[in-house]
XYZ file of C-alpha atoms in Angstrom:
667
model
C -145.721 90.198 -52.057
C -142.207 90.869 -49.083
C -139.309 88.947 -49.408
C -139.927 87.842 -45.792
C -140.957 89.506 -42.138
C -137.656 89.698 -39.595
C -138.689 91.274 -36.730
C -138.012 95.482 -36.166
C -137.944 95.486 -40.232
C -139.795 97.880 -41.227
C -137.864 99.214 -44.500
C -138.321 99.576 -48.283
C -135.690 96.499 -49.190
C -138.100 93.820 -48.478
C -140.044 94.623 -51.995
C -138.330 93.628 -54.434
C -139.754 94.313 -58.366
C -139.016 93.089 -62.072
C -137.902 94.499 -65.149
C -140.807 94.188 -67.571
C -141.177 94.857 -71.109
C -143.019 96.762 -73.068
C -146.970 95.634 -73.343
C -149.670 97.800 -74.572
C -151.949 95.929 -71.312
C -149.411 97.284 -68.152
C -152.497 95.614 -66.311
C -151.310 92.413 -67.483
C -147.920 93.082 -66.847
C -148.365 93.849 -63.427
C -150.774 90.418 -62.744
C -148.345 88.613 -63.789
C -145.465 89.495 -62.162
C -148.029 90.116 -58.843
C -148.826 85.962 -59.650
C -144.912 85.518 -59.567
C -144.933 87.262 -55.225
C -143.148 90.193 -56.920
C -143.836 93.865 -55.359
C -143.457 96.164 -58.045
C -142.529 96.299 -61.824
C -140.324 98.727 -64.023
C -142.412 98.907 -66.622
C -141.865 101.175 -69.926
C -144.754 103.886 -70.278
C -144.671 104.162 -73.975
C -144.363 101.928 -76.784
C -140.850 101.732 -77.754
C -141.849 102.418 -81.309
C -142.766 106.285 -80.518
C -141.201 109.141 -81.920
C -143.159 112.414 -81.667
C -141.319 113.286 -85.594
C -143.189 110.153 -87.323
C -145.979 110.412 -85.192
C -148.880 111.859 -87.251
C -151.863 114.272 -86.772
C -155.178 114.429 -86.980
C -156.937 116.987 -89.647
C -157.767 119.279 -86.888
C -153.909 119.135 -86.105
C -154.560 118.766 -83.137
C -152.148 117.709 -80.439
C -149.738 114.547 -80.293
C -151.316 111.371 -77.786
C -148.170 109.555 -77.188
C -149.117 105.536 -77.320
C -148.947 105.297 -73.735
C -149.629 101.914 -71.655
C -152.934 101.956 -71.300
C -155.038 104.487 -69.500
C -154.906 105.902 -65.974
C -158.459 103.580 -65.447
C -156.666 100.263 -65.904
C -155.630 99.705 -62.766
C -156.326 101.673 -59.509
C -154.703 104.812 -57.980
C -152.653 103.009 -55.540
C -151.859 100.414 -58.098
C -150.368 102.704 -60.115
C -148.313 104.664 -56.901
C -147.320 100.892 -54.989
C -146.778 99.190 -57.456
C -145.561 100.448 -60.841
C -141.941 102.002 -61.435
C -142.475 103.939 -64.987
C -139.580 103.408 -67.436
C -138.914 106.013 -69.130
C -137.830 105.094 -72.660
C -134.219 103.293 -73.178
C -134.120 104.822 -76.752
C -133.619 108.594 -75.583
C -130.231 110.547 -76.696
C -130.671 114.036 -75.420
C -127.381 114.320 -76.301
C -126.882 113.121 -80.479
C -125.281 115.116 -82.403
C -128.407 114.083 -84.268
C -130.984 117.087 -84.088
C -134.313 115.734 -84.447
C -133.258 112.141 -82.434
C -132.434 115.389 -79.768
C -135.479 117.003 -80.052
C -137.889 113.938 -80.020
C -135.729 112.710 -76.918
C -136.551 115.728 -75.202
C -140.176 115.803 -76.314
C -141.042 112.259 -75.311
C -138.725 112.501 -71.684
C -141.246 115.652 -71.060
C -144.262 114.082 -72.038
C -143.453 110.383 -70.132
C -142.509 112.501 -66.972
C -145.634 114.526 -67.121
C -147.360 111.258 -67.659
C -145.798 110.114 -65.143
C -146.939 112.705 -62.026
C -150.566 112.244 -63.264
C -150.766 108.148 -62.733
C -149.187 109.484 -58.862
C -146.738 106.864 -59.454
C -143.723 107.629 -57.008
C -140.727 106.836 -59.115
C -139.588 106.540 -62.864
C -135.698 104.884 -64.202
C -134.578 107.382 -66.704
C -131.756 105.593 -69.166
C -128.561 106.129 -68.716
C -126.332 108.645 -69.424
C -123.662 108.862 -71.979
C -120.137 108.969 -70.494
C -118.813 111.841 -69.039
C -121.320 113.482 -72.150
C -124.516 114.479 -70.540
C -124.685 118.048 -70.224
C -127.868 118.467 -72.208
C -129.856 115.218 -70.850
C -129.109 117.055 -67.469
C -130.181 120.144 -68.433
C -133.876 118.672 -69.432
C -133.880 116.229 -66.683
C -133.600 119.555 -63.869
C -135.944 121.580 -65.632
C -138.304 118.418 -64.828
C -137.111 118.412 -61.280
C -138.529 121.842 -60.971
C -141.612 121.533 -61.591
C -142.470 118.169 -60.158
C -143.939 117.716 -56.260
C -143.687 114.166 -55.120
C -142.243 112.113 -58.332
C -138.490 110.838 -57.624
C -136.320 109.822 -60.793
C -133.747 107.449 -61.008
C -130.871 107.320 -63.293
C -129.824 104.553 -64.240
C -126.140 104.115 -63.755
C -123.994 100.637 -64.575
C -121.564 100.040 -61.488
C -119.319 98.734 -64.124
C -119.210 100.126 -67.459
C -120.258 98.290 -70.633
C -117.090 98.449 -72.404
C -115.073 97.642 -69.657
C -116.681 94.614 -68.603
C -116.539 93.367 -72.196
C -113.135 93.963 -71.938
C -112.154 91.659 -68.421
C -108.934 89.472 -68.978
C -108.070 90.476 -72.369
C -104.930 93.028 -72.786
C -107.870 95.925 -73.480
C -108.606 95.452 -69.782
C -105.704 97.599 -68.195
C -106.276 99.861 -71.460
C -109.769 100.971 -70.812
C -109.969 101.788 -66.937
C -106.986 103.743 -67.225
C -108.427 105.945 -70.336
C -109.135 109.325 -69.488
C -111.850 111.792 -71.001
C -110.275 113.987 -73.453
C -112.165 117.603 -72.290
C -112.146 116.846 -68.995
C -109.310 114.662 -67.867
C -111.999 112.173 -66.149
C -111.584 108.089 -66.242
C -113.888 107.710 -68.882
C -115.015 103.915 -67.645
C -115.375 104.647 -63.842
C -119.464 105.201 -64.000
C -119.560 107.047 -61.069
C -118.178 109.827 -63.056
C -121.359 109.391 -64.519
C -123.037 110.063 -61.953
C -121.691 112.828 -61.010
C -121.092 114.993 -63.552
C -124.600 114.432 -63.934
C -126.170 114.998 -60.673
C -123.968 118.218 -60.323
C -125.512 119.750 -63.625
C -128.956 118.899 -61.676
C -128.193 120.785 -59.036
C -127.349 117.610 -56.403
C -132.230 117.545 -56.583
C -132.728 115.358 -53.923
C -135.277 113.801 -55.908
C -132.636 112.664 -58.381
C -131.434 108.774 -57.276
C -129.321 106.726 -58.548
C -130.892 102.878 -59.716
C -127.349 100.583 -59.957
C -127.552 98.186 -62.851
C -125.498 94.880 -61.455
C -124.071 91.992 -63.658
C -121.700 89.140 -63.577
C -118.717 91.715 -63.000
C -117.857 93.725 -59.332
C -115.282 96.960 -58.958
C -112.618 96.836 -56.211
C -114.894 97.068 -52.373
C -113.787 100.556 -51.413
C -114.521 101.693 -55.047
C -118.299 99.491 -54.054
C -118.607 101.863 -50.749
C -118.167 104.866 -52.313
C -121.647 104.325 -53.387
C -123.263 104.005 -49.857
C -123.184 108.076 -49.271
C -125.164 108.709 -52.615
C -128.563 108.703 -52.623
C -129.123 104.564 -54.075
C -132.682 103.385 -54.281
C -133.023 100.511 -56.193
C -129.839 98.087 -58.064
C -131.135 96.614 -60.983
C -129.633 93.029 -60.624
C -129.493 91.070 -64.112
C -129.651 87.263 -64.323
C -126.332 87.163 -65.678
C -124.953 87.858 -62.400
C -126.063 84.747 -61.271
C -124.311 81.809 -61.566
C -125.317 77.997 -61.042
C -125.146 75.916 -58.284
C -124.880 72.120 -58.205
C -128.340 71.166 -58.910
C -129.257 73.416 -61.584
C -130.670 76.611 -59.607
C -129.531 79.880 -59.795
C -127.070 81.478 -56.718
C -124.705 84.337 -56.204
C -120.735 83.944 -55.908
C -119.908 85.551 -52.748
C -118.656 89.238 -53.450
C -122.878 89.050 -54.910
C -124.186 88.084 -51.983
C -122.068 90.531 -49.352
C -123.146 93.416 -51.761
C -127.056 92.697 -52.158
C -127.129 91.863 -48.030
C -125.271 95.022 -47.833
C -127.809 97.082 -49.988
C -131.278 95.179 -48.023
C -128.909 96.913 -44.848
C -128.956 100.013 -46.740
C -132.868 100.114 -47.495
C -131.962 99.539 -51.620
C -134.733 97.592 -53.200
C -134.126 94.552 -55.635
C -135.153 94.926 -58.971
C -134.462 91.525 -61.299
C -134.054 91.892 -64.321
C -133.099 90.216 -68.302
C -134.387 86.896 -69.494
C -134.655 83.410 -67.270
C -131.075 81.542 -67.666
C -131.963 78.609 -65.171
C -134.489 76.420 -66.500
C -135.055 74.121 -63.827
C -137.284 71.246 -64.897
C -137.104 68.906 -61.898
C -139.673 69.083 -58.662
C -139.520 71.217 -56.185
C -138.122 70.012 -52.921
C -140.180 69.670 -49.647
C -139.669 71.710 -46.936
C -138.336 68.593 -44.949
C -135.636 67.383 -47.806
C -131.780 67.628 -46.402
C -130.745 68.111 -50.425
C -132.967 71.731 -50.733
C -129.929 73.582 -49.972
C -126.738 73.796 -52.324
C -123.946 75.071 -52.664
C -123.161 78.642 -51.253
C -125.728 77.382 -49.093
C -128.731 78.722 -51.176
C -132.219 77.326 -51.088
C -132.870 75.079 -54.169
C -136.549 76.822 -55.249
C -138.891 75.325 -57.913
C -139.031 77.142 -61.047
C -142.975 78.576 -60.925
C -144.939 80.371 -63.883
C -142.803 83.383 -63.948
C -139.755 83.550 -65.812
C -137.514 85.977 -63.023
C -139.682 83.519 -60.034
C -136.238 80.984 -58.895
C -134.069 84.336 -59.105
C -136.628 85.971 -56.951
C -136.671 83.491 -54.440
C -132.370 83.004 -54.048
C -133.140 87.014 -53.144
C -135.840 85.840 -51.332
C -133.580 83.604 -49.464
C -130.411 85.587 -48.416
C -133.041 88.869 -46.899
C -134.301 85.991 -44.688
C -131.320 84.288 -43.568
C -130.092 88.093 -42.280
C -130.193 88.176 -38.873
C -132.511 90.020 -37.308
C -131.945 93.881 -35.673
C -131.047 93.833 -32.466
C -132.456 96.172 -29.464
C -129.526 98.500 -30.372
C -129.983 98.766 -33.658
C -133.989 98.729 -33.527
C -133.291 101.853 -30.909
C -131.144 103.347 -34.020
C -132.882 103.143 -36.579
C -135.565 106.372 -35.939
C -132.253 108.161 -36.150
C -130.098 107.227 -39.048
C -129.129 109.965 -41.206
C -130.713 112.697 -39.306
C -129.806 115.765 -38.239
C -129.642 116.711 -34.697
C -128.206 119.899 -32.281
C -125.295 119.084 -30.612
C -126.126 119.620 -26.555
C -125.938 123.024 -25.159
C -125.250 121.320 -21.580
C -123.507 124.441 -19.498
C -126.078 126.389 -21.405
C -129.423 124.466 -21.257
C -131.033 122.077 -18.824
C -131.740 118.760 -19.648
C -134.705 117.349 -19.690
C -135.894 113.933 -18.055
C -136.594 112.014 -21.195
C -132.670 112.576 -22.439
C -131.556 111.582 -19.127
C -133.793 108.486 -19.684
C -132.194 108.003 -22.834
C -129.071 108.109 -21.493
C -129.169 105.793 -18.610
C -130.388 102.903 -20.309
C -126.786 102.394 -22.054
C -125.466 100.177 -19.045
C -122.317 99.365 -21.360
C -121.161 103.114 -20.793
C -121.397 102.567 -17.283
C -119.936 99.039 -17.257
C -116.665 100.737 -18.585
C -117.289 103.322 -16.166
C -117.650 100.636 -13.140
C -114.513 99.045 -14.139
C -112.383 102.549 -13.934
C -113.086 103.311 -10.895
C -113.145 99.686 -9.695
C -109.128 99.564 -10.728
C -108.384 102.895 -9.538
C -109.627 102.351 -5.685
C -107.134 99.440 -6.197
C -104.589 101.491 -7.115
C -105.408 104.060 -4.936
C -106.384 101.842 -1.741
C -103.594 99.164 -1.434
C -105.197 95.907 1.122
C -103.451 97.033 3.618
C -105.037 100.455 4.418
C -108.862 98.992 3.402
C -109.917 99.143 6.907
C -108.073 102.627 7.728
C -109.128 104.583 4.499
C -111.535 106.249 2.777
C -111.413 107.942 -0.736
C -113.321 110.489 -1.203
C -115.120 110.430 -5.123
C -116.341 113.389 -6.451
C -119.004 113.105 -9.365
C -119.162 116.119 -10.847
C -122.009 116.824 -13.409
C -123.830 113.504 -11.519
C -126.991 114.623 -12.821
C -129.620 111.669 -12.190
C -127.078 109.597 -10.263
C -125.983 106.950 -12.519
C -122.336 107.437 -12.348
C -123.347 107.776 -8.199
C -124.210 104.233 -8.574
C -121.557 102.995 -10.917
C -119.247 104.219 -8.163
C -120.785 103.122 -5.197
C -121.008 99.033 -6.855
C -117.885 99.075 -8.101
C -116.648 100.392 -4.140
C -118.687 97.041 -2.499
C -116.692 95.341 -5.736
C -113.438 96.088 -4.379
C -114.145 96.039 -0.354
C -113.088 99.968 -0.388
C -114.310 102.427 1.651
C -115.875 105.530 -0.817
C -116.849 109.207 0.376
C -119.338 110.635 -2.413
C -119.666 113.925 -3.734
C -122.409 114.535 -6.299
C -122.693 117.577 -7.996
C -125.147 118.692 -10.352
C -125.848 121.984 -11.597
C -129.539 121.222 -13.213
C -132.349 121.728 -10.403
C -134.364 119.606 -11.403
C -131.574 116.315 -12.010
C -131.281 116.945 -8.102
C -134.868 116.617 -7.428
C -134.389 112.901 -8.868
C -130.650 112.742 -7.129
C -132.995 113.140 -3.676
C -134.915 110.604 -4.308
C -132.705 108.302 -5.993
C -130.372 108.624 -2.446
C -133.230 108.387 0.255
C -134.386 105.063 -1.876
C -131.665 103.276 -1.591
C -130.071 104.334 2.100
C -126.951 106.394 0.426
C -127.671 109.099 3.355
C -124.447 108.223 5.379
C -122.181 108.016 1.815
C -123.114 110.561 -0.971
C -123.555 114.357 0.076
C -126.122 116.290 -2.887
C -124.012 119.835 -4.422
C -126.690 121.538 -6.408
C -123.776 123.627 -8.219
C -121.811 124.653 -11.123
C -119.082 122.561 -10.662
C -116.893 125.708 -12.212
C -118.250 127.539 -8.781
C -118.513 125.296 -6.195
C -116.140 125.240 -3.554
C -115.065 122.060 -2.110
C -114.840 121.290 1.933
C -111.938 118.894 1.351
C -110.268 117.419 -1.606
C -110.743 114.653 -4.046
C -108.680 111.684 -4.633
C -110.594 110.462 -7.736
C -113.024 112.869 -9.741
C -115.690 111.332 -12.606
C -117.797 112.872 -14.699
C -119.268 112.416 -17.872
C -119.504 115.425 -20.479
C -118.139 114.299 -23.385
C -119.754 115.208 -26.755
C -120.069 113.121 -29.922
C -116.101 114.930 -30.914
C -115.163 114.792 -27.155
C -114.293 117.871 -26.339
C -117.199 119.662 -28.301
C -119.864 120.011 -24.618
C -117.365 121.644 -23.426
C -115.401 119.093 -21.196
C -111.740 120.569 -20.802
C -113.268 123.364 -19.183
C -115.375 122.528 -17.280
C -113.049 119.741 -15.862
C -109.992 122.912 -15.826
C -112.312 124.768 -13.367
C -113.132 121.362 -11.258
C -109.762 120.292 -10.823
C -108.462 122.835 -8.009
C -110.146 120.264 -6.179
C -108.674 117.411 -6.904
C -105.271 116.275 -5.184
C -102.434 116.837 -6.684
C -101.731 113.185 -7.331
C -105.590 112.803 -7.375
C -107.219 110.205 -10.540
C -109.858 111.892 -13.390
C -111.676 109.663 -15.263
C -111.575 110.257 -17.876
C -107.667 110.800 -18.187
C -107.723 111.648 -21.308
C -109.892 112.041 -24.732
C -109.293 111.970 -28.201
C -111.292 113.517 -31.149
C -111.375 112.032 -34.732
C -112.007 113.128 -38.411
C -112.194 112.190 -41.516
C -114.301 112.838 -44.993
C -117.571 111.623 -46.025
C -119.552 110.934 -48.900
C -123.057 111.912 -47.576
C -125.599 112.950 -50.549
C -128.676 113.190 -48.012
C -127.464 114.942 -44.772
C -125.888 117.289 -47.284
C -129.641 117.747 -49.369
C -130.858 118.009 -45.345
C -128.734 121.118 -44.545
C -128.782 122.785 -48.034
C -133.197 122.860 -47.584
C -132.547 125.104 -44.769
C -131.220 127.549 -47.519
C -129.437 129.218 -45.463
C -125.129 129.576 -44.587
C -125.789 129.082 -40.579
C -126.929 125.562 -41.622
C -123.812 125.009 -43.748
C -121.338 126.146 -40.487
C -123.265 123.746 -38.078
C -122.279 120.421 -36.663
C -124.827 118.514 -36.237
C -125.394 115.052 -34.198
C -126.244 111.958 -36.119
C -126.449 108.173 -36.425
C -124.831 108.094 -40.237
C -125.636 105.135 -42.281
C -126.279 105.953 -45.807
C -122.912 107.580 -45.522
C -119.362 106.533 -47.456
C -116.055 107.116 -45.268
C -113.654 108.189 -47.890
C -110.316 107.561 -45.918
C -109.622 106.101 -41.949
C -110.141 109.403 -39.814
C -107.135 110.598 -38.679
C -106.779 112.459 -34.891
C -107.401 116.018 -33.983
C -107.156 117.642 -30.543
C -106.112 115.631 -27.251
C -107.114 116.594 -23.941
C -105.611 115.085 -20.604
C -107.269 115.382 -16.700
C -105.662 116.594 -14.696
C -103.855 119.174 -16.364
C -101.306 121.209 -13.640
C -98.811 121.681 -15.763
C -98.392 125.236 -16.709
C -101.506 127.593 -17.990
C -104.499 126.672 -18.911
C -105.222 127.093 -22.935
C -108.177 125.188 -25.115
C -107.515 126.734 -28.043
C -106.404 124.432 -30.880
C -105.371 123.834 -34.075
C -104.757 121.656 -36.543
C -103.752 120.583 -40.735
C -104.534 116.700 -41.536
C -103.829 115.053 -44.898
C -105.969 112.135 -46.344
C -105.064 109.683 -49.062
C -107.843 108.618 -51.123
C -107.003 105.202 -52.232
C -106.607 104.722 -56.130
C -108.441 102.091 -56.257
C -111.304 103.634 -54.819
C -111.618 105.659 -57.995
C -113.248 109.507 -57.121
C -115.351 110.554 -54.978
C -117.216 114.015 -53.472
C -117.024 115.360 -50.195
C -119.670 116.486 -48.012
C -118.663 116.918 -44.923
C -116.167 115.334 -42.435
C -117.327 112.865 -39.143
C -116.374 112.821 -35.872
C -115.577 110.964 -33.346
C -113.753 110.407 -29.824
C -112.108 107.706 -28.285
C -111.715 108.562 -23.947
C -109.471 106.420 -21.857
C -110.995 106.040 -18.392
C -108.286 104.771 -16.695
C -105.772 102.808 -18.357
C -106.788 100.169 -19.970
C -110.137 100.884 -19.925
C -111.545 102.926 -22.971
C -114.423 104.601 -24.024
C -115.449 105.738 -27.434
C -117.419 105.637 -30.750
C -114.226 105.886 -33.443
C -114.785 103.335 -35.306
C -111.396 101.223 -35.738
C -111.783 101.343 -31.822
C -115.907 101.841 -31.148
C -116.657 99.770 -27.350
C -119.701 97.691 -28.541
C -123.028 98.548 -27.904
C -123.355 101.175 -26.903
C -125.742 104.157 -27.966
C -124.924 107.412 -25.987
C -123.079 108.602 -28.328
C -123.101 109.179 -31.815
C -121.071 110.809 -34.874
C -120.797 114.705 -35.660
C -121.055 115.461 -38.742
C -119.197 119.205 -40.658
C -121.057 119.753 -43.080
C -119.207 122.005 -46.697
C -121.218 124.440 -47.601
C -120.028 122.938 -51.585
C -119.053 120.018 -51.749
C -115.581 119.256 -52.876
C -114.360 116.521 -55.648
C -111.603 114.150 -54.944
C -110.037 112.741 -57.759
C -109.028 109.466 -57.817
C -105.354 109.063 -55.907
C -105.835 112.292 -54.718
C -104.855 113.863 -51.019
C -107.329 116.082 -49.316
C -105.468 118.598 -46.514
C -108.498 119.846 -43.687
C -107.414 122.579 -41.504
C -109.394 122.391 -38.097
C -109.129 125.155 -35.529
C -110.987 124.820 -31.825
C -111.467 128.144 -30.590
C -112.425 129.894 -27.284
C -113.832 132.970 -25.950
C -114.485 134.143 -22.864
C -118.194 133.369 -23.609
C -118.128 130.622 -26.143
C -116.337 127.628 -27.597
C -116.916 126.780 -31.337
C -114.561 125.210 -34.482
C -114.079 126.648 -37.389
C -112.820 124.410 -40.484
C -111.903 124.703 -44.147
C -110.575 122.655 -47.059
C -107.043 123.468 -49.299
C -106.575 120.048 -51.711
C -107.500 118.887 -53.954
C -109.858 122.623 -53.983
C -110.680 125.494 -51.418
C -113.202 125.871 -49.689
C -113.989 128.717 -47.337
C -113.293 128.547 -44.057
C -116.520 127.729 -42.402
C -117.972 128.971 -39.413
C -115.310 132.911 -38.984
C -115.800 133.771 -34.931
C -118.461 131.399 -34.363
C -121.214 133.276 -36.435
C -123.542 130.048 -36.814
C -122.672 127.364 -34.387
C -120.876 127.495 -30.983
C -121.140 125.911 -27.710
C -121.820 128.344 -24.603
C -119.710 128.752 -21.374
């Protein structure tokens, strides 16, 4: 049964599994786990003593049938697919120097994965590869992957190297931490390196994922974060990772608790493994017992028939005490790590549904209202209120939310306002007229159905208001639009926004990379995408890229830009793989009123903008402590604007999107 039910959360992380020992009766193993409230088991598919080279053939010499854990008839098809994850034999060593062991391992791997496919299992757990010595193992797994349809393969990777964990607190610890492989020069005990070598040899296959082994020792927080951008499917939590609270029940350290809840939020399933180390003999506490909560806020639970039940109940407690997703999170769930093409607001007219989504963002319009409020107070002193009417132009008025925000700001400040609502979309203009009539604004608002760049205004504006910002600030051509509109702004006029800056930073985003790769063409690797980042690891703080200021009355207008940025990978992060770059923006609406999605200063509770993703055709490997050098261009031609980007360190990439051949925004 699920760990709990939180409103709006229907993710896979609700289900917890147990690693089961070998049993010739898999029906009994599953029934035992289900009776203990587990949702699935990871179970060996074959007797661990089986070796193909030692198996005896019958008199006719027919093919050897491995000693599987029961036939496909012992469970129903739905039980096999919903409750069983196959465990590939742990004795496999496909990179053994012993030829017989290697051949036996290859044969067994193929037999067991074929059997798992026959059973329609959703996933199989592969044994841990040799550290930085997995060439043949990865080759054979890649061969298997080429023939799979739906079966997922989870590669078992320890979060901390067993050798390093065994040396914790000894003089050997530092030596082992810094030990490098003689051939590759990579850190031998950085287990992310083991994974990266294996998945690279398997061509970043989308059906190859990770099952992390979590024990008592944890790496640094920055080292942990890089795993969040990898294809994590399961976390195998060992009983040795648990502490004991004052009543003798299992609990986790605060660092482990944080890790588990983070994994829950990233839809990673927890699998409990190991022997029971907490033998609780006292009767279970009642629901009204005030002592039913132990140290660390843990809920004491009784030891049921299944030896891992106390650990399951603790994990369920951690899940249940998480805050349920709020309205914004529930709205964003369907967009997480989903590639969307950015809007082309000058080339295309937005649909009603798009307008409606943006108009629900009350935070954004509240910030705009604050900015107009402050601008009106500065523009019209109290002594001139009775005799002054401020001319405010909303350029790109859409269906009128900025018109409403501006009039509400005027009402708050007691200032008189005359509004021009300029909109090029004739469909939105219909709604604008209807809104004005319904609200009785006929004497306050004039609707102009025209492209702001071509409109000849009857008078000059005191305040120019727009919401032309894209996820990268300037990527929906706000600079070009406002440069064209500033001709009808007074020399001392105010633009809202007054400036905006784009930001960019390197990310690990395995899912996004595979989604782009699935299109199997160059153009998609040279296209920017709007994405609600979720299973993404930010490897370095984003840095500012381009800044635009409005109005810009100084000199010729030129919106071409170029910047070279350097990003340092923290040494305690370890090595990482860069799949592309996350783009964001921060805008100053007016003075101290700002709006943005740059992670360190993002406006809370705002959902109008997701980040933008600039992919790399080939992921860039960053060694621990290395520097990444990014070149980024904003290019402008008479009919389009586009970006180009390239990496020159630690390795060199091609320049992406040369001449806007794959992706551009039309003027």
